[in-house]
Amino acid sequence: MERSQKVTLLMPKETPVPAGGFEPASSEYAFADRLAAWKARWGINRYRLGIKPGLYALEGPSAGSPVFATANYKPSFDALRRNLKGVSAWLLVLDTKGINVWCAAGKGTFGTLELTRSIRETGLGKLVSHRRIILPQLGAPGVSAHRVKAYTGFSVVYGPVRAGDIPEFLRLGNKATPQMRLVRFGFEDRIILAPMELVYFGKYLLPAALLFYFLGARSDALLTVFTLLASTALAPALLPWLPGRSFAVKGAFAGLLGITAAFPLLRLGPLPLAARVMLYVPAASFIVLQFTGCSTYTSLSGVMKEMRAALPAQAVCAAAGLLMLLGGVLWR
Amino acid sequence: MALRYLKGVSTLKLDVDKCIGCGMCVEVCPHAVFKLEARKAAILDSDLCMECGACSGNCPVQAITLKKGVGCAAAVITGFLRGTEPDCGCGDGSCC
Ligand code: SF4
Ligand code: SF4
């Protein structure tokens, strides 16, 4: 997809290097970068994707070049520089402990104080003649633009949500259209999260499935795998079409779909099957409830509300399922 | 098909009297909750609000109040277990 394009790095030798100094960067996106992004998605070495915070010079910027801020999370940094092909700019990489802009802003590490510190320590004010810094809009929850202005003299301009819109944003003279300001949670945005979910819950559920298999509980091994797939891959894919607004409810339906898909392979009588439904549906409901953290539209108040209802319901349902299984064993 | 979360739960409040109509809230909100009308901000649909706090933090006159937080069940559980506010671990391999 990305045609590699040679970018010559012109270091501005005339510019006096400030106390903090800066490093060259390129807008080229190489195989190694793509590999890192892919690994991040599958949760491999995800927390070793921090890059060095500080100021980077992209394609020999001058005193008039724009300044962009980002997080020291490699995929965030890469998304920014890739979309600045042919643009000379200063990239201010904040120390967010290797976490992406959106999450770091929620925690406040991508925030007013770190931005202020970074502007001061890199001597940015001496390198550029203007007083404007472009931030990703998703950094806004951590930043108070008026306070940054008061502390550093720099005006914060919020750029588009998606780095891909940066060329258009620049073309419009640093203006983001209302469309650029909206967070979407479309099919692609959701399905890209599935591997991460699969790996995270698979860590627990795949060994459990193996254990069931070797204990001779073949149906439970199957149901565990199908529940895992239904709640981590099917649910994100079908999210808008699963009934209800609550993630726990959507998850319960995803769990039912999983069991239905596994049904032809199961060898269970009606009562043991009913007990399994009581067990695996709440499990799927619980897992999908965790997906609220990945979604880009759930509020804390909403999550708290649904958890207060869902967690007890899931527990009661699973307990009833266990009792039914136990009863079934004793009956025999 | 549009995804919408639970109704009537957002803690978002706007004090129109304080508002100076600067438009920052319209600019930073990722869910287009605000609009600017006759030099004053107005809430279009608070059910779309995810309580990210971008608007309240960037309002220069503190006209917007809300209980900011991350809508993440794992964070709520972590916070509950540690006896703190919901805390997004973001280091334990969860997704965000
Ligand atoms: S808290 Fe976030 S989502 Fe809610 S209105 Fe403010 S900016 Fe919009
Ligand atoms: S940011 Fe505050 S002052 Fe500015 S328009 Fe919004 S509510 Fe009004």
CSV table of C-alpha atoms and ligand atoms in Angstrom, one decimal:
chain,number,residue,atom,x,y,z
A,1,MET,CA,0.0,0.0,0.0
A,2,GLU,CA,2.6,2.5,1.1
A,3,ARG,CA,5.1,3.2,-1.7
A,4,SER,CA,8.4,3.8,0.0
A,5,GLN,CA,9.5,7.2,-1.0
A,6,LYS,CA,13.0,8.5,-0.4
A,7,VAL,CA,13.1,11.4,1.9
A,8,THR,CA,16.3,13.4,2.3
A,9,LEU,CA,16.9,14.7,5.7
A,10,LEU,CA,18.1,18.2,5.8
A,11,MET,CA,19.3,19.0,9.2
A,12,PRO,CA,19.2,22.8,9.7
A,13,LYS,CA,22.8,23.2,10.5
A,14,GLU,CA,22.5,27.0,11.0
A,15,THR,CA,20.0,26.7,13.7
A,16,PRO,CA,21.7,26.8,17.1
A,17,VAL,CA,20.9,23.5,18.9
A,18,PRO,CA,19.0,24.4,22.1
A,19,ALA,CA,19.6,22.8,25.5
A,20,GLY,CA,17.3,19.9,24.9
A,21,GLY,CA,18.4,19.5,21.3
A,22,PHE,CA,16.3,17.7,18.6
A,23,GLU,CA,16.6,14.7,16.5
A,24,PRO,CA,16.0,14.1,12.8
A,25,ALA,CA,12.9,12.2,11.7
A,26,SER,CA,11.7,11.0,8.3
A,27,SER,CA,8.2,10.5,6.9
A,28,GLU,CA,9.1,7.2,5.4
A,29,TYR,CA,7.2,4.2,6.6
A,30,ALA,CA,9.3,1.1,6.3
A,31,PHE,CA,8.7,-2.6,6.7
A,32,ALA,CA,10.0,-2.5,10.3
A,33,ASP,CA,7.4,0.2,11.2
A,34,ARG,CA,4.6,-1.9,9.7
A,35,LEU,CA,5.8,-4.9,11.6
A,36,ALA,CA,5.7,-2.9,14.8
A,37,ALA,CA,2.2,-1.7,14.1
A,38,TRP,CA,1.0,-5.3,13.4
A,39,LYS,CA,2.6,-6.6,16.5
A,40,ALA,CA,1.0,-3.8,18.5
A,41,ARG,CA,-2.4,-5.0,17.3
A,42,TRP,CA,-1.8,-8.5,18.4
A,43,GLY,CA,-0.5,-7.4,21.7
A,44,ILE,CA,3.1,-8.5,21.1
A,45,ASN,CA,5.7,-6.3,22.9
A,46,ARG,CA,3.0,-3.7,23.0
A,47,TYR,CA,4.4,-2.0,26.0
A,48,ARG,CA,7.8,-1.7,24.5
A,49,LEU,CA,6.7,0.6,21.7
A,50,GLY,CA,7.8,3.7,23.5
A,51,ILE,CA,10.0,6.0,21.5
A,52,LYS,CA,12.3,8.7,23.0
A,53,PRO,CA,10.3,11.8,24.0
A,54,GLY,CA,11.6,15.2,22.8
A,55,LEU,CA,11.7,17.3,19.7
A,56,TYR,CA,12.2,15.8,16.3
A,57,ALA,CA,13.0,17.7,13.1
A,58,LEU,CA,11.1,16.4,10.1
A,59,GLU,CA,12.7,17.3,6.7
A,60,GLY,CA,14.7,20.2,7.8
A,61,PRO,CA,12.2,22.5,9.4
A,62,SER,CA,12.7,26.3,9.7
A,63,ALA,CA,11.6,28.8,12.3
A,64,GLY,CA,8.3,29.2,10.4
A,65,SER,CA,7.5,25.5,10.2
A,66,PRO,CA,4.5,24.1,12.0
A,67,VAL,CA,4.8,22.2,15.3
A,68,PHE,CA,2.9,19.0,15.9
A,69,ALA,CA,2.6,17.3,19.2
A,70,THR,CA,2.2,13.6,19.7
A,71,ALA,CA,2.7,10.8,22.2
A,72,ASN,CA,5.8,8.7,22.6
A,73,TYR,CA,3.9,5.6,21.3
A,74,LYS,CA,5.5,4.4,18.1
A,75,PRO,CA,2.2,3.9,16.2
A,76,SER,CA,1.0,7.4,17.1
A,77,PHE,CA,4.3,8.9,16.1
A,78,ASP,CA,4.4,6.9,12.8
A,79,ALA,CA,0.8,7.9,11.9
A,80,LEU,CA,1.8,11.5,12.3
A,81,ARG,CA,5.0,11.5,10.3
A,82,ARG,CA,3.6,9.3,7.6
A,83,ASN,CA,0.9,11.9,7.0
A,84,LEU,CA,3.4,14.7,6.8
A,85,LYS,CA,5.0,13.6,3.6
A,86,GLY,CA,6.7,16.6,1.9
A,87,VAL,CA,6.1,18.8,4.9
A,88,SER,CA,8.8,20.3,7.0
A,89,ALA,CA,7.8,20.3,10.6
A,90,TRP,CA,8.8,20.1,14.2
A,91,LEU,CA,7.4,17.1,16.0
A,92,LEU,CA,7.1,17.4,19.8
A,93,VAL,CA,6.9,14.0,21.3
A,94,LEU,CA,5.5,14.1,24.8
A,95,ASP,CA,6.4,11.5,27.4
A,96,THR,CA,3.2,9.5,27.8
A,97,LYS,CA,5.0,6.4,29.0
A,98,GLY,CA,4.6,4.7,25.6
A,99,ILE,CA,0.8,5.0,25.6
A,100,ASN,CA,-1.3,6.3,22.7
A,101,VAL,CA,-2.6,9.8,22.6
A,102,TRP,CA,-6.3,9.0,23.4
A,103,CYS,CA,-5.6,6.8,26.4
A,104,ALA,CA,-2.8,9.0,27.7
A,105,ALA,CA,-5.1,12.1,27.5
A,106,GLY,CA,-7.7,10.1,29.5
A,107,LYS,CA,-5.0,9.5,32.2
A,108,GLY,CA,-3.7,13.1,31.9
A,109,THR,CA,-0.1,12.0,30.9
A,110,PHE,CA,-0.8,13.6,27.5
A,111,GLY,CA,-1.8,16.8,29.2
A,112,THR,CA,-1.2,20.4,30.1
A,113,LEU,CA,1.7,19.9,32.4
A,114,GLU,CA,3.6,17.5,30.2
A,115,LEU,CA,3.1,19.7,27.2
A,116,THR,CA,4.2,22.8,29.1
A,117,ARG,CA,7.3,20.9,30.4
A,118,SER,CA,8.2,19.6,27.0
A,119,ILE,CA,7.8,23.0,25.3
A,120,ARG,CA,10.1,24.5,27.9
A,121,GLU,CA,12.7,21.8,28.1
A,122,THR,CA,13.2,21.5,24.3
A,123,GLY,CA,13.6,25.2,23.9
A,124,LEU,CA,10.9,25.2,21.2
A,125,GLY,CA,10.2,28.9,21.7
A,126,LYS,CA,13.7,29.7,20.5
A,127,LEU,CA,13.5,27.5,17.5
A,128,VAL,CA,10.3,28.7,16.0
A,129,SER,CA,9.2,32.3,15.3
A,130,HIS,CA,5.4,31.6,15.7
A,131,ARG,CA,3.5,30.5,18.8
A,132,ARG,CA,1.2,27.8,17.5
A,133,ILE,CA,1.3,24.1,18.3
A,134,ILE,CA,-1.0,21.6,16.6
A,135,LEU,CA,-2.3,18.8,18.8
A,136,PRO,CA,-4.3,15.8,17.8
A,137,GLN,CA,-7.9,16.4,18.9
A,138,LEU,CA,-8.0,13.2,20.8
A,139,GLY,CA,-5.4,14.7,23.1
A,140,ALA,CA,-7.9,17.4,24.2
A,141,PRO,CA,-9.3,15.5,27.2
A,142,GLY,CA,-5.9,15.9,28.9
A,143,VAL,CA,-5.1,19.5,27.8
A,144,SER,CA,-6.5,22.9,28.7
A,145,ALA,CA,-5.6,25.0,25.7
A,146,HIS,CA,-6.1,28.3,27.7
A,147,ARG,CA,-3.7,27.1,30.4
A,148,VAL,CA,-1.1,26.0,28.0
A,149,LYS,CA,-1.3,29.5,26.5
A,150,ALA,CA,-1.0,31.1,29.9
A,151,TYR,CA,2.0,28.9,30.9
A,152,THR,CA,4.0,28.9,27.6
A,153,GLY,CA,2.6,31.6,25.3
A,154,PHE,CA,1.8,28.8,22.7
A,155,SER,CA,-1.7,28.6,21.3
A,156,VAL,CA,-3.0,25.1,21.0
A,157,VAL,CA,-4.7,24.3,17.7
A,158,TYR,CA,-6.6,21.0,17.7
A,159,GLY,CA,-6.0,19.1,14.5
A,160,PRO,CA,-8.2,16.3,13.2
A,161,VAL,CA,-9.0,13.1,15.1
A,162,ARG,CA,-7.4,10.9,12.4
A,163,ALA,CA,-3.8,11.5,11.3
A,164,GLY,CA,-5.0,10.6,7.8
A,165,ASP,CA,-6.9,13.9,7.6
A,166,ILE,CA,-3.8,16.0,8.3
A,167,PRO,CA,-2.9,16.8,4.7
A,168,GLU,CA,-6.5,18.1,4.1
A,169,PHE,CA,-6.3,20.0,7.4
A,170,LEU,CA,-3.2,21.7,6.3
A,171,ARG,CA,-4.6,22.4,2.9
A,172,LEU,CA,-7.6,24.1,4.5
A,173,GLY,CA,-5.2,26.4,6.4
A,174,ASN,CA,-5.2,24.5,9.8
A,175,LYS,CA,-9.0,24.0,9.8
A,176,ALA,CA,-10.7,20.7,10.6
A,177,THR,CA,-14.1,20.1,9.1
A,178,PRO,CA,-16.9,18.8,11.4
A,179,GLN,CA,-16.4,15.4,9.8
A,180,MET,CA,-12.7,15.4,10.8
A,181,ARG,CA,-13.7,16.2,14.4
A,182,LEU,CA,-15.9,13.1,14.8
A,183,VAL,CA,-14.7,9.9,16.3
A,184,ARG,CA,-16.1,6.9,14.4
A,185,PHE,CA,-16.4,3.4,15.5
A,186,GLY,CA,-17.1,1.7,12.2
A,187,PHE,CA,-16.5,-1.9,11.2
A,188,GLU,CA,-12.8,-1.4,10.5
A,189,ASP,CA,-12.2,0.4,13.8
A,190,ARG,CA,-13.8,-2.4,15.7
A,191,ILE,CA,-12.4,-5.4,13.9
A,192,ILE,CA,-8.9,-4.1,14.3
A,193,LEU,CA,-9.4,-4.5,18.0
A,194,ALA,CA,-10.4,-8.2,17.8
A,195,PRO,CA,-6.9,-9.7,17.8
A,196,MET,CA,-6.0,-7.8,21.0
A,197,GLU,CA,-9.2,-9.1,22.6
A,198,LEU,CA,-8.6,-12.6,21.3
A,199,VAL,CA,-5.1,-12.7,22.7
A,200,TYR,CA,-6.1,-11.2,26.0
A,201,PHE,CA,-8.9,-13.6,26.8
A,202,GLY,CA,-7.4,-16.5,24.9
A,203,LYS,CA,-4.6,-16.5,27.5
A,204,TYR,CA,-7.1,-17.8,30.0
A,205,LEU,CA,-9.7,-19.6,27.9
A,206,LEU,CA,-7.5,-21.6,25.5
A,207,PRO,CA,-5.7,-23.4,28.3
A,208,ALA,CA,-9.1,-24.0,30.0
A,209,ALA,CA,-10.4,-25.4,26.7
A,210,LEU,CA,-7.4,-27.7,26.5
A,211,LEU,CA,-7.9,-28.8,30.1
A,212,PHE,CA,-11.6,-29.6,29.3
A,213,TYR,CA,-10.5,-31.6,26.3
A,214,PHE,CA,-8.0,-33.7,28.2
A,215,LEU,CA,-10.5,-34.3,30.9
A,216,GLY,CA,-12.8,-35.7,28.3
A,217,ALA,CA,-15.3,-32.8,28.4
A,218,ARG,CA,-15.2,-32.4,24.7
A,219,SER,CA,-18.4,-30.3,24.5
A,220,ASP,CA,-17.1,-27.9,27.1
A,221,ALA,CA,-13.8,-27.5,25.2
A,222,LEU,CA,-15.7,-26.7,22.1
A,223,LEU,CA,-18.1,-24.3,23.9
A,224,THR,CA,-15.1,-22.5,25.5
A,225,VAL,CA,-13.5,-21.9,22.1
A,226,PHE,CA,-16.8,-20.8,20.5
A,227,THR,CA,-17.6,-18.5,23.3
A,228,LEU,CA,-14.1,-17.0,23.1
A,229,LEU,CA,-14.5,-16.4,19.3
A,230,ALA,CA,-18.1,-15.1,19.7
A,231,SER,CA,-17.2,-12.6,22.4
A,232,THR,CA,-13.9,-11.3,21.0
A,233,ALA,CA,-14.3,-11.4,17.3
A,234,LEU,CA,-18.0,-11.8,16.4
A,235,ALA,CA,-19.2,-9.2,19.0
A,236,PRO,CA,-16.9,-6.4,17.8
A,237,ALA,CA,-17.9,-7.2,14.2
A,238,LEU,CA,-21.6,-7.3,14.8
A,239,LEU,CA,-21.7,-4.7,17.6
A,240,PRO,CA,-24.3,-2.4,15.9
A,241,TRP,CA,-26.6,-5.3,15.0
A,242,LEU,CA,-26.5,-7.1,18.4
A,243,PRO,CA,-29.7,-6.1,20.2
A,244,GLY,CA,-29.7,-3.5,23.1
A,245,ARG,CA,-27.5,-0.6,23.9
A,246,SER,CA,-25.9,-2.3,26.9
A,247,PHE,CA,-22.6,-4.2,26.1
A,248,ALA,CA,-23.6,-6.9,28.6
A,249,VAL,CA,-26.8,-7.5,26.7
A,250,LYS,CA,-25.1,-7.4,23.3
A,251,GLY,CA,-22.5,-9.9,24.8
A,252,ALA,CA,-25.3,-12.3,26.0
A,253,PHE,CA,-26.6,-12.4,22.4
A,254,ALA,CA,-23.1,-12.9,21.0
A,255,GLY,CA,-22.7,-15.8,23.5
A,256,LEU,CA,-26.0,-17.3,22.3
A,257,LEU,CA,-24.8,-17.1,18.7
A,258,GLY,CA,-21.6,-18.8,19.7
A,259,ILE,CA,-23.5,-21.7,21.3
A,260,THR,CA,-25.8,-22.0,18.4
A,261,ALA,CA,-22.8,-22.2,16.1
A,262,ALA,CA,-21.2,-24.9,18.3
A,263,PHE,CA,-24.5,-26.8,18.6
A,264,PRO,CA,-24.1,-29.3,15.7
A,265,LEU,CA,-20.8,-30.4,17.2
A,266,LEU,CA,-22.1,-30.9,20.7
A,267,ARG,CA,-23.3,-34.2,22.2
A,268,LEU,CA,-25.4,-33.0,25.1
A,269,GLY,CA,-28.9,-33.8,26.4
A,270,PRO,CA,-31.4,-31.0,26.9
A,271,LEU,CA,-30.7,-30.4,30.6
A,272,PRO,CA,-26.9,-30.4,30.4
A,273,LEU,CA,-27.2,-28.1,27.3
A,274,ALA,CA,-29.5,-25.7,29.3
A,275,ALA,CA,-26.9,-25.7,32.1
A,276,ARG,CA,-24.2,-24.8,29.5
A,277,VAL,CA,-26.3,-21.9,28.2
A,278,MET,CA,-26.6,-20.6,31.7
A,279,LEU,CA,-22.8,-20.7,32.0
A,280,TYR,CA,-21.4,-19.6,28.7
A,281,VAL,CA,-23.9,-16.8,28.0
A,282,PRO,CA,-22.9,-14.8,31.1
A,283,ALA,CA,-19.2,-15.5,30.3
A,284,ALA,CA,-19.6,-14.0,26.9
A,285,SER,CA,-21.6,-11.1,28.4
A,286,PHE,CA,-18.8,-10.4,30.8
A,287,ILE,CA,-16.1,-10.5,28.1
A,288,VAL,CA,-18.1,-8.1,25.8
A,289,LEU,CA,-18.7,-5.8,28.8
A,290,GLN,CA,-14.9,-5.4,28.9
A,291,PHE,CA,-15.1,-4.2,25.3
A,292,THR,CA,-16.5,-0.9,26.6
A,293,GLY,CA,-12.9,0.0,27.2
A,294,CYS,CA,-12.1,-0.3,23.5
A,295,SER,CA,-15.2,1.4,22.3
A,296,THR,CA,-15.0,5.1,21.6
A,297,TYR,CA,-18.5,6.1,22.7
A,298,THR,CA,-19.2,4.6,26.2
A,299,SER,CA,-19.2,6.9,29.2
A,300,LEU,CA,-18.1,6.0,32.7
A,301,SER,CA,-21.5,6.8,34.1
A,302,GLY,CA,-23.1,4.4,31.6
A,303,VAL,CA,-20.6,1.6,32.2
A,304,MET,CA,-21.1,1.9,36.0
A,305,LYS,CA,-24.8,1.8,35.5
A,306,GLU,CA,-24.8,-1.3,33.4
A,307,MET,CA,-22.2,-3.0,35.6
A,308,ARG,CA,-24.3,-2.6,38.6
A,309,ALA,CA,-27.0,-4.6,36.9
A,310,ALA,CA,-25.0,-6.9,34.7
A,311,LEU,CA,-22.4,-8.3,37.2
A,312,PRO,CA,-24.9,-9.6,39.7
A,313,ALA,CA,-27.1,-11.0,36.8
A,314,GLN,CA,-24.1,-12.7,35.3
A,315,ALA,CA,-23.0,-14.2,38.6
A,316,VAL,CA,-26.6,-15.5,39.4
A,317,CYS,CA,-27.0,-17.0,36.0
A,318,ALA,CA,-23.6,-18.8,36.1
A,319,ALA,CA,-24.3,-20.0,39.6
A,320,ALA,CA,-27.7,-21.4,38.5
A,321,GLY,CA,-25.9,-23.1,35.6
A,322,LEU,CA,-23.4,-24.7,37.9
A,323,LEU,CA,-26.2,-25.9,40.3
A,324,MET,CA,-27.9,-27.5,37.3
A,325,LEU,CA,-24.8,-29.3,36.3
A,326,LEU,CA,-24.2,-30.5,39.8
A,327,GLY,CA,-27.8,-31.5,40.1
A,328,GLY,CA,-27.5,-33.4,36.9
A,329,VAL,CA,-24.4,-35.3,38.1
A,330,LEU,CA,-26.1,-36.2,41.5
A,331,TRP,CA,-29.3,-37.3,39.6
A,332,ARG,CA,-27.3,-39.9,37.8
B,1,MET,CA,-26.3,1.7,11.8
B,2,ALA,CA,-25.3,4.2,14.5
B,3,LEU,CA,-24.1,3.0,17.8
B,4,ARG,CA,-25.6,4.8,20.8
B,5,TYR,CA,-25.0,4.1,24.4
B,6,LEU,CA,-27.3,4.1,27.4
B,7,LYS,CA,-29.8,7.0,27.6
B,8,GLY,CA,-29.8,9.7,30.2
B,9,VAL,CA,-26.7,8.8,32.1
B,10,SER,CA,-24.2,11.5,31.1
B,11,THR,CA,-23.2,13.9,33.9
B,12,LEU,CA,-22.6,16.8,31.4
B,13,LYS,CA,-23.9,20.2,32.5
B,14,LEU,CA,-23.6,23.5,30.8
B,15,ASP,CA,-24.0,26.9,32.5
B,16,VAL,CA,-25.2,29.0,29.6
B,17,ASP,CA,-24.9,32.2,31.6
B,18,LYS,CA,-21.1,31.7,32.0
B,19,CYS,CA,-20.6,30.9,28.4
B,20,ILE,CA,-18.7,33.4,26.3
B,21,GLY,CA,-19.3,31.7,23.0
B,22,CYS,CA,-15.7,30.9,22.2
B,23,GLY,CA,-16.6,27.7,20.5
B,24,MET,CA,-13.8,25.5,22.0
B,25,CYS,CA,-16.3,22.9,23.2
B,26,VAL,CA,-17.7,22.5,19.7
B,27,GLU,CA,-14.1,22.1,18.4
B,28,VAL,CA,-12.9,19.5,20.9
B,29,CYS,CA,-15.9,17.3,21.3
B,30,PRO,CA,-15.4,14.0,19.3
B,31,HIS,CA,-19.2,13.3,19.3
B,32,ALA,CA,-20.6,16.7,18.2
B,33,VAL,CA,-22.5,17.2,21.5
B,34,PHE,CA,-22.4,21.0,21.2
B,35,LYS,CA,-23.4,23.6,18.8
B,36,LEU,CA,-23.0,27.3,18.9
B,37,GLU,CA,-26.1,29.4,18.6
B,38,ALA,CA,-26.4,33.1,19.0
B,39,ARG,CA,-22.9,33.3,20.5
B,40,LYS,CA,-23.8,30.7,23.1
B,41,ALA,CA,-23.0,27.0,23.4
B,42,ALA,CA,-25.9,24.6,23.5
B,43,ILE,CA,-26.1,20.9,24.1
B,44,LEU,CA,-27.5,19.1,21.1
B,45,ASP,CA,-27.7,15.6,22.6
B,46,SER,CA,-26.1,14.7,25.9
B,47,ASP,CA,-26.7,11.0,25.3
B,48,LEU,CA,-23.9,11.1,22.8
B,49,CYS,CA,-21.5,12.3,25.5
B,50,MET,CA,-18.8,9.8,26.6
B,51,GLU,CA,-17.6,12.0,29.5
B,52,CYS,CA,-14.1,12.4,28.1
B,53,GLY,CA,-13.8,15.8,29.6
B,54,ALA,CA,-12.3,17.5,26.6
B,55,CYS,CA,-15.0,20.2,26.6
B,56,SER,CA,-14.8,21.0,30.3
B,57,GLY,CA,-11.0,21.1,30.4
B,58,ASN,CA,-10.9,23.5,27.4
B,59,CYS,CA,-13.7,25.8,28.4
B,60,PRO,CA,-11.9,29.0,29.4
B,61,VAL,CA,-14.7,30.1,31.8
B,62,GLN,CA,-15.6,26.8,33.4
B,63,ALA,CA,-19.1,26.8,32.0
B,64,ILE,CA,-19.1,23.1,31.6
B,65,THR,CA,-19.1,20.6,34.4
B,66,LEU,CA,-19.1,16.8,34.3
B,67,LYS,CA,-17.7,13.8,36.0
B,68,LYS,CA,-14.8,12.9,33.7
B,69,GLY,CA,-13.9,9.3,33.3
B,70,VAL,CA,-13.0,6.5,31.0
B,71,GLY,CA,-16.0,4.3,30.0
B,72,CYS,CA,-14.2,1.0,30.5
B,73,ALA,CA,-15.5,-1.9,32.6
B,74,ALA,CA,-12.0,-3.2,33.2
B,75,ALA,CA,-11.0,0.2,34.7
B,76,VAL,CA,-14.0,0.2,37.0
B,77,ILE,CA,-13.2,-3.3,38.2
B,78,THR,CA,-9.5,-2.4,38.8
B,79,GLY,CA,-10.6,0.7,40.7
B,80,PHE,CA,-13.0,-1.3,42.7
B,81,LEU,CA,-10.4,-3.9,43.7
B,82,ARG,CA,-7.9,-1.3,44.6
B,83,GLY,CA,-10.4,0.9,46.4
B,84,THR,CA,-9.7,3.8,44.1
B,85,GLU,CA,-11.5,5.7,41.4
B,86,PRO,CA,-11.8,3.8,38.1
B,87,ASP,CA,-8.3,3.3,36.9
B,88,CYS,CA,-7.4,2.4,33.4
B,89,GLY,CA,-4.5,0.1,33.8
B,90,CYS,CA,-3.4,0.3,30.2
B,91,GLY,CA,-0.4,-1.8,31.1
B,92,ASP,CA,-2.1,-5.1,31.9
B,93,GLY,CA,-2.7,-6.0,28.3
B,94,SER,CA,-6.2,-4.7,28.1
B,95,CYS,CA,-7.1,-3.0,24.9
B,96,CYS,CA,-7.0,0.7,25.0
C,1,SF4,S1,-17.2,15.2,27.7
C,1,SF4,FE1,-16.3,14.7,25.7
C,1,SF4,S2,-18.0,13.7,24.6
C,1,SF4,FE2,-18.9,14.7,26.4
C,1,SF4,S3,-19.5,16.7,25.6
C,1,SF4,FE3,-17.5,17.0,26.4
C,1,SF4,S4,-16.1,16.7,24.8
C,1,SF4,FE4,-18.1,15.8,24.1
C,2,SF4,S1,-16.0,26.4,25.6
C,2,SF4,FE1,-17.1,27.3,27.3
C,2,SF4,S2,-17.2,29.5,26.9
C,2,SF4,FE2,-16.6,28.4,25.0
C,2,SF4,S3,-18.5,28.1,23.8
C,2,SF4,FE3,-18.1,26.3,25.0
C,2,SF4,S4,-19.2,26.6,26.9
C,2,SF4,FE4,-19.1,28.6,25.9
